[in-house]
mmCIF file of C-alpha atoms and ligand atoms in Angstrom:
data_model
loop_
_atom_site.group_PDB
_atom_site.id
_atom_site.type_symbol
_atom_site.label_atom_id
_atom_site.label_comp_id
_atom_site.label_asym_id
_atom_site.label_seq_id
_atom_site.Cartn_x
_atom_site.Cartn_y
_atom_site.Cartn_z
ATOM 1 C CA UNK A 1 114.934 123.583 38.600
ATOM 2 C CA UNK A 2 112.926 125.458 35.765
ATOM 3 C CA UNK A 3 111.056 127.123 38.493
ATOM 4 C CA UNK A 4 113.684 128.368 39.800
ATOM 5 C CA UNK A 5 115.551 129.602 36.045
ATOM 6 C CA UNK A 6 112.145 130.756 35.708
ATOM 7 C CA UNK A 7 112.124 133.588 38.789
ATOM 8 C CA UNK A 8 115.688 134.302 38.019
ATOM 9 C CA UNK A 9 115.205 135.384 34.598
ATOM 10 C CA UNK A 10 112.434 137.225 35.384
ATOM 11 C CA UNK A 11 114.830 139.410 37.804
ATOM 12 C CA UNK A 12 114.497 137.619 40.914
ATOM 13 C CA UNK A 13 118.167 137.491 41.977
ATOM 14 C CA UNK A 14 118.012 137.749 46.283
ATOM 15 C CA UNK A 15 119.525 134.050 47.071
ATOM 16 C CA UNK A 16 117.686 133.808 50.302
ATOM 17 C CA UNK A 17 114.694 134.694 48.466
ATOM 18 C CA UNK A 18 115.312 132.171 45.820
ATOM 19 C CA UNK A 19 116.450 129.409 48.820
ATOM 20 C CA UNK A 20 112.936 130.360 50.380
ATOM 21 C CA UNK A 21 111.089 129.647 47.084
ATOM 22 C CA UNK A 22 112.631 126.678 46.559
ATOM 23 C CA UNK A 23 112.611 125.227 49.827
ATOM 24 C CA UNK A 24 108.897 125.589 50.639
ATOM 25 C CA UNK A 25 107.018 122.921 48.506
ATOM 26 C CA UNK A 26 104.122 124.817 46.675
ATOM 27 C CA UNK A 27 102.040 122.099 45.665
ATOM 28 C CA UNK A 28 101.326 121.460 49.320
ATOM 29 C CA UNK A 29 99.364 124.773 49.193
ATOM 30 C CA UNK A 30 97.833 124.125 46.199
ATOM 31 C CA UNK A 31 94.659 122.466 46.037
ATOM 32 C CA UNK A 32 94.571 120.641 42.716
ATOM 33 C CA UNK A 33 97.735 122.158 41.293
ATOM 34 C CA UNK A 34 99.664 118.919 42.765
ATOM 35 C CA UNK A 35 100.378 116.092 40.286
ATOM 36 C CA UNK A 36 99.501 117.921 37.602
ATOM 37 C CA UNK A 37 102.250 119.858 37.394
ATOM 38 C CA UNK A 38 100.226 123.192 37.873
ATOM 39 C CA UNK A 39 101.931 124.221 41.317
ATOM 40 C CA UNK A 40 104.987 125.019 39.682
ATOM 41 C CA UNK A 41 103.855 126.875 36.455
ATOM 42 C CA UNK A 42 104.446 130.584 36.598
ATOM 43 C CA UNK A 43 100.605 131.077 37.204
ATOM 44 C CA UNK A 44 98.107 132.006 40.046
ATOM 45 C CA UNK A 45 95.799 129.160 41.347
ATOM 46 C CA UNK A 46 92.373 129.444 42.903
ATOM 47 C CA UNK A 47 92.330 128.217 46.331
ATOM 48 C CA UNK A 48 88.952 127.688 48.381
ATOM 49 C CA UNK A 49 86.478 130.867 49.301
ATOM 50 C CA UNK A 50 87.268 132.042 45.973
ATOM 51 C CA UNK A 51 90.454 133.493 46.266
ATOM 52 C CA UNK A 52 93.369 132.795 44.550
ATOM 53 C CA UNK A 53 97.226 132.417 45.432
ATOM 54 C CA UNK A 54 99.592 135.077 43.458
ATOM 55 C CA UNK A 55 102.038 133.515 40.828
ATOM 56 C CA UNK A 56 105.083 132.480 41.892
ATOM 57 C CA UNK A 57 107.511 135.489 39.928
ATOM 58 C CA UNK A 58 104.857 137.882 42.480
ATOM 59 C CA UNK A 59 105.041 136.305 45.385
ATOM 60 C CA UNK A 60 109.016 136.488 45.131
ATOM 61 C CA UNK A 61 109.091 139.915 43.557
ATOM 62 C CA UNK A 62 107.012 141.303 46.837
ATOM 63 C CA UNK A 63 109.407 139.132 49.223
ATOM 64 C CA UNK A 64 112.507 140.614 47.629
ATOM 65 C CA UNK A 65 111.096 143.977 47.467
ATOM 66 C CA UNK A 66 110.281 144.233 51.113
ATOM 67 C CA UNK A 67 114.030 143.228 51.835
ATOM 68 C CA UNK A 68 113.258 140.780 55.178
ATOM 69 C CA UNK A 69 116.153 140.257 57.304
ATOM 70 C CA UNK A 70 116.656 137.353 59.835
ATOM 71 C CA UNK A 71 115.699 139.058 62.897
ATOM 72 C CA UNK A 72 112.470 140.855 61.677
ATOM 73 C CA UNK A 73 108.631 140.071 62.726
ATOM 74 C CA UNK A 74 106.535 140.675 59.668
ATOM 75 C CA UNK A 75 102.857 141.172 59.571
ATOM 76 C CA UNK A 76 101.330 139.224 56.342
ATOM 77 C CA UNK A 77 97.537 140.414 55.581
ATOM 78 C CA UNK A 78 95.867 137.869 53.765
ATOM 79 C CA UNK A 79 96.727 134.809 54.750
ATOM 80 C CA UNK A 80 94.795 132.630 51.904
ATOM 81 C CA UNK A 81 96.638 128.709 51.826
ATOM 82 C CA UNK A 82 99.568 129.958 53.625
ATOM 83 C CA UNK A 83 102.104 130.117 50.844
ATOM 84 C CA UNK A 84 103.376 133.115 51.078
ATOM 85 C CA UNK A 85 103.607 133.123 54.942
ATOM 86 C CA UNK A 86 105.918 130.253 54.299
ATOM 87 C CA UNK A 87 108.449 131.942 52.518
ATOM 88 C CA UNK A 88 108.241 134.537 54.582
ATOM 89 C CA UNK A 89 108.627 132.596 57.476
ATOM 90 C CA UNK A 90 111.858 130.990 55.784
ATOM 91 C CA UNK A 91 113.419 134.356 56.064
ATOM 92 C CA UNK A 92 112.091 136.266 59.499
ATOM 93 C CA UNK A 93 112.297 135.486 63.064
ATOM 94 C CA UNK A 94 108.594 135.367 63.205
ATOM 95 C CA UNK A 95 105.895 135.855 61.269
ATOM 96 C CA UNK A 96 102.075 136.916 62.205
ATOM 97 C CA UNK A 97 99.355 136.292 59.127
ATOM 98 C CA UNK A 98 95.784 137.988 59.573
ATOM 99 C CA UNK A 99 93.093 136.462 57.577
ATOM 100 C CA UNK A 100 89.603 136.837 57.197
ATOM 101 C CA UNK A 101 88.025 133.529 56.311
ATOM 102 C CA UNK A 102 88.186 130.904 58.820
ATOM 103 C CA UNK A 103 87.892 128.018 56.619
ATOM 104 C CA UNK A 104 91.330 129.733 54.814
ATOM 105 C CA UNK A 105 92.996 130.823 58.381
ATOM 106 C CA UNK A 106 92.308 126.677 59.820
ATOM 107 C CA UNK A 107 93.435 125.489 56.954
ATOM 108 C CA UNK A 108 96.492 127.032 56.095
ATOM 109 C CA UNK A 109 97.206 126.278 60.204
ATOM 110 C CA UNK A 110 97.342 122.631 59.253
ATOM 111 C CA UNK A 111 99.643 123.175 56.297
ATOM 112 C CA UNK A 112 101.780 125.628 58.025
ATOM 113 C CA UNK A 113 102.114 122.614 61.248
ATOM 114 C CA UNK A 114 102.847 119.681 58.964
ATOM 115 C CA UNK A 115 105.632 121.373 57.469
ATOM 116 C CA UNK A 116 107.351 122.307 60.830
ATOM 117 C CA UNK A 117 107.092 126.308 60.070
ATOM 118 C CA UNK A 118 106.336 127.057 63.819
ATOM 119 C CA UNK A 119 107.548 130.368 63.367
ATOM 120 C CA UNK A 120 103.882 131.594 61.729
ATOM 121 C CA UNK A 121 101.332 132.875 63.775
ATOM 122 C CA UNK A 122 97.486 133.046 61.604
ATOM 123 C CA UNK A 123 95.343 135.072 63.281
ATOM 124 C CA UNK A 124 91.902 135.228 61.913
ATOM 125 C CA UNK A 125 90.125 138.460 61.647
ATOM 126 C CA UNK A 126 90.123 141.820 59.734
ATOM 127 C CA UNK A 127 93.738 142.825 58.523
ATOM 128 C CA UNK A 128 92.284 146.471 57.686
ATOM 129 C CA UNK A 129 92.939 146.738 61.405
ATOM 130 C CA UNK A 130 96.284 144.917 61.406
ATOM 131 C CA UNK A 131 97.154 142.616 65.033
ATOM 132 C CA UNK A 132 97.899 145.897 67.440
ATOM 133 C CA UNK A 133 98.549 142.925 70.566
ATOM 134 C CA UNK A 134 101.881 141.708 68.052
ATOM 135 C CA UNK A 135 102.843 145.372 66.962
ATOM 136 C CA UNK A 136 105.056 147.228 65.946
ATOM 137 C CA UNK A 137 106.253 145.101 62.987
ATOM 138 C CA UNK A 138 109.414 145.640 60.878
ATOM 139 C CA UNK A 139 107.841 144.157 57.613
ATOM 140 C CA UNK A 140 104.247 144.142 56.238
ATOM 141 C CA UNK A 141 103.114 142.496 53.078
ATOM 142 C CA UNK A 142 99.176 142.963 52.136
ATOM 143 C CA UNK A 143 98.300 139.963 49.696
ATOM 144 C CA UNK A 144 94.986 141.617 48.835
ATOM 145 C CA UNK A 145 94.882 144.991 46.915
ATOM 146 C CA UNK A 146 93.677 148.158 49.321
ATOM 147 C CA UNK A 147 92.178 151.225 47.503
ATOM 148 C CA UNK A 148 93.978 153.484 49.795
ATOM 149 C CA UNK A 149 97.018 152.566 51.912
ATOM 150 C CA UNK A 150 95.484 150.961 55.515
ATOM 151 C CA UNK A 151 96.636 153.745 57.767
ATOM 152 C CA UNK A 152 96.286 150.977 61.002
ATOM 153 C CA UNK A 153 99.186 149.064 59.437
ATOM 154 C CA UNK A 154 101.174 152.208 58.758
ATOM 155 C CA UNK A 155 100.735 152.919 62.865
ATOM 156 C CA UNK A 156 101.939 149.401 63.162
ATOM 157 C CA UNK A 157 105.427 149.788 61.637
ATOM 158 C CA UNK A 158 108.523 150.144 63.386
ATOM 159 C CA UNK A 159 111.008 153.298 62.516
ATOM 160 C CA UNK A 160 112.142 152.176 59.481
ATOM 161 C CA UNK A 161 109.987 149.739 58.769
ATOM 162 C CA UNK A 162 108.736 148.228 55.193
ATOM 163 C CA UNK A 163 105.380 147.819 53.828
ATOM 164 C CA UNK A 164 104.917 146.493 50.172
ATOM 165 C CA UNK A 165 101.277 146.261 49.024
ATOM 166 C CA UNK A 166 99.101 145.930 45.843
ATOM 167 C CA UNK A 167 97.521 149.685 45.639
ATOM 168 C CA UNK A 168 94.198 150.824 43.475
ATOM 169 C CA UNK A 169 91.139 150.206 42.452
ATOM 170 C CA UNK A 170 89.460 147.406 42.900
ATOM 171 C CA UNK A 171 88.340 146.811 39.247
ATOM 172 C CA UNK A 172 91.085 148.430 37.637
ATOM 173 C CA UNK A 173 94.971 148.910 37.689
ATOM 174 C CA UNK A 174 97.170 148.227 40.130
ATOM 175 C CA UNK A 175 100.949 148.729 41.035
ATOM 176 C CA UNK A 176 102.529 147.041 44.077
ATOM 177 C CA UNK A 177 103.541 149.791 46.218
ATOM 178 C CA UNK A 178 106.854 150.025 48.851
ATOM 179 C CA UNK A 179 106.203 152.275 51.717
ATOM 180 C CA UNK A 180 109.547 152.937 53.935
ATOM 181 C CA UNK A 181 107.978 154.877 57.387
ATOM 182 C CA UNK A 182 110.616 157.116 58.290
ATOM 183 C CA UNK A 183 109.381 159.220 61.400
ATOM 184 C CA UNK A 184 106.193 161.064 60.847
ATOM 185 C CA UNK A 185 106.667 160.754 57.266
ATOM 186 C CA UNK A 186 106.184 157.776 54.455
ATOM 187 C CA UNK A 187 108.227 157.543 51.390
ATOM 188 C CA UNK A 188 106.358 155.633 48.558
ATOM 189 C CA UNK A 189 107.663 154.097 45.414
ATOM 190 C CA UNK A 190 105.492 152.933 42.595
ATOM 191 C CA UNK A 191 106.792 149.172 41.102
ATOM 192 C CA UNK A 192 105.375 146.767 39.105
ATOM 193 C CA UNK A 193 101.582 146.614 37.769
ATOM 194 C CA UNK A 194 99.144 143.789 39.098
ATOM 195 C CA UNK A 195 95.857 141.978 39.706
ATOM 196 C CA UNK A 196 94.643 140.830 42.911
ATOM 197 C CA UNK A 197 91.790 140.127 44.772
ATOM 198 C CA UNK A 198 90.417 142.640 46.925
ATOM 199 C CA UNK A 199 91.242 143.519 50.152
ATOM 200 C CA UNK A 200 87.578 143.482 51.666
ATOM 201 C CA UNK A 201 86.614 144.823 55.538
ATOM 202 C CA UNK A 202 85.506 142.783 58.494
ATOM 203 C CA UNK A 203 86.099 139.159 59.087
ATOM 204 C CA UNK A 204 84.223 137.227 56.637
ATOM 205 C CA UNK A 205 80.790 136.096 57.414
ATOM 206 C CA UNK A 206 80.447 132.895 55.692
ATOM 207 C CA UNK A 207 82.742 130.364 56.693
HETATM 208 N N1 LIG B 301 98.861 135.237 50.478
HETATM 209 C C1 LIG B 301 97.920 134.189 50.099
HETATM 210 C C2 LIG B 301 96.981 134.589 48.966
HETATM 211 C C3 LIG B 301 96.142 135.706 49.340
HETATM 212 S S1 LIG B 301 94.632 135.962 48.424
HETATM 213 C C4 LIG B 301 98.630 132.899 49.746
HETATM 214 O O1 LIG B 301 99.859 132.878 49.730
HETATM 215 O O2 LIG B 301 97.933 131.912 49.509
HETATM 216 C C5 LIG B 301 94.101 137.305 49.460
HETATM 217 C C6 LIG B 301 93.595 136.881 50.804
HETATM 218 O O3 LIG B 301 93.319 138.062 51.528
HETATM 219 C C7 LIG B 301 92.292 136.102 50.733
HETATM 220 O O4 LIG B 301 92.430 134.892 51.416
HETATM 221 C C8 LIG B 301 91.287 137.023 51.411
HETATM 222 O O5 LIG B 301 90.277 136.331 52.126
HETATM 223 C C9 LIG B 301 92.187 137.824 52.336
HETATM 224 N N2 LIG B 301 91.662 139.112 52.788
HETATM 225 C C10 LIG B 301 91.007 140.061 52.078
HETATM 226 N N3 LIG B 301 90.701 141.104 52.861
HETATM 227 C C11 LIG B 301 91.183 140.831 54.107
HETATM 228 C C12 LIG B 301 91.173 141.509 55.365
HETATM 229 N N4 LIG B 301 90.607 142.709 55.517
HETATM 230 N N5 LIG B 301 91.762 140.907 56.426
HETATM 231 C C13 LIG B 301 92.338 139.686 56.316
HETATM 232 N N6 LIG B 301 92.374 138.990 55.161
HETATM 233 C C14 LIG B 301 91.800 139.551 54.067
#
């Protein structure tokens, strides 16, 4: 309940956005954040391989913001525990998630299968490129910030299609962008400032 009075206060106000948050049980994603209460705070949590899994207010503000309808394939890039392909997947037809650390991609597999969301796809391997074989997608969400937008995944959108991403330097300050592909031409608008951890090339060469 508070989770949810939580997003909504802090703008969130898409019902099938809010349904998806609160239908797809976070701590189940969250190593160590379960039974202490931590899964549902309004924070990020560190997941293995050093990453980390966005708050919950970001992970709904980017799902709202890249306005996913029912019959849309969406292309997630960074797949970390799986979380946000969940919601996602609560609100496409399909979705394909590209990740770069086997250990994350296997794992968030398993979660993904014991919950019944058969309608994600993780793919493991670099998301720079994006998954040509499953293009063109109507929706991509990067969950790792770029320093310049990934002009691959801008080949891989349909006419019309949406692509919200965390935008700028690496060390410094970032904005999640919305990029609308009309045509030949991109329309980008500037949203909210944030902090996330780096989109890097190549697949990852540790586990
Ligand atoms: N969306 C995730 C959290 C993502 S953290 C969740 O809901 O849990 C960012 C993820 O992006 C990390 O797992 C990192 O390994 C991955 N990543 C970074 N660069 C990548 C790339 N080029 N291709 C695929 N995944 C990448």
């Amino acid at each position: 309940m508070q989770f949810l009075l939580t997003l909504r206060r802090r703008g969130i106000a898409d019902q099938a956005v809010l349904r998806a948050m609160d239908e797809v049980p976070r701590e189940r994603f969250a190593p160590g954040g379960s039974g202490s209460g931590l899964a549902y705070a309004d924070q990020a949590l560190p997941i293995e391989c050093g990453q980390t899994i966005s708050q919950p207010y970001v992970v709904a503000y980017m799902t709202e913001q890249l306005r996913v309808l029912p019959h849309h394939t969406v292309l997630e890039v960074g797949t970390g525990s799986g979380y946000q392909a969940a919601v996602l997947s609560r609100l496409a037809r399909e979705v394909v998630s590209i990740e770069r650390y086997r250990t994350l991609a296997e794992g968030a597999r398993k979660r993904l299968a014991a919950l019944g969301y058969d309608n994600v796809e993780v793919v493991i391997g670099d998301g720079l490129a994006g998954v040509p074989s499953r293009a063109p997608f109507d929706r991509i969400m990067v969950t790792a910030a770029a320093e310049t937008v990934p002009q691959a995944l801008v080949d891989q959108l349909t006419d019309g299609g949406v692509m919200v991403l965390p935008l700028g330097p690496h060390a410094g300050a970032q904005r999640i962008v919305r990029l609308t592909k009309a045509g030949d031409s991109v329309e980008r608008e500037d949203l909210i400032g944030v902090r996330f951890v780096p989109l890097l090339p190549g697949q990852a060469r540790e586990l």
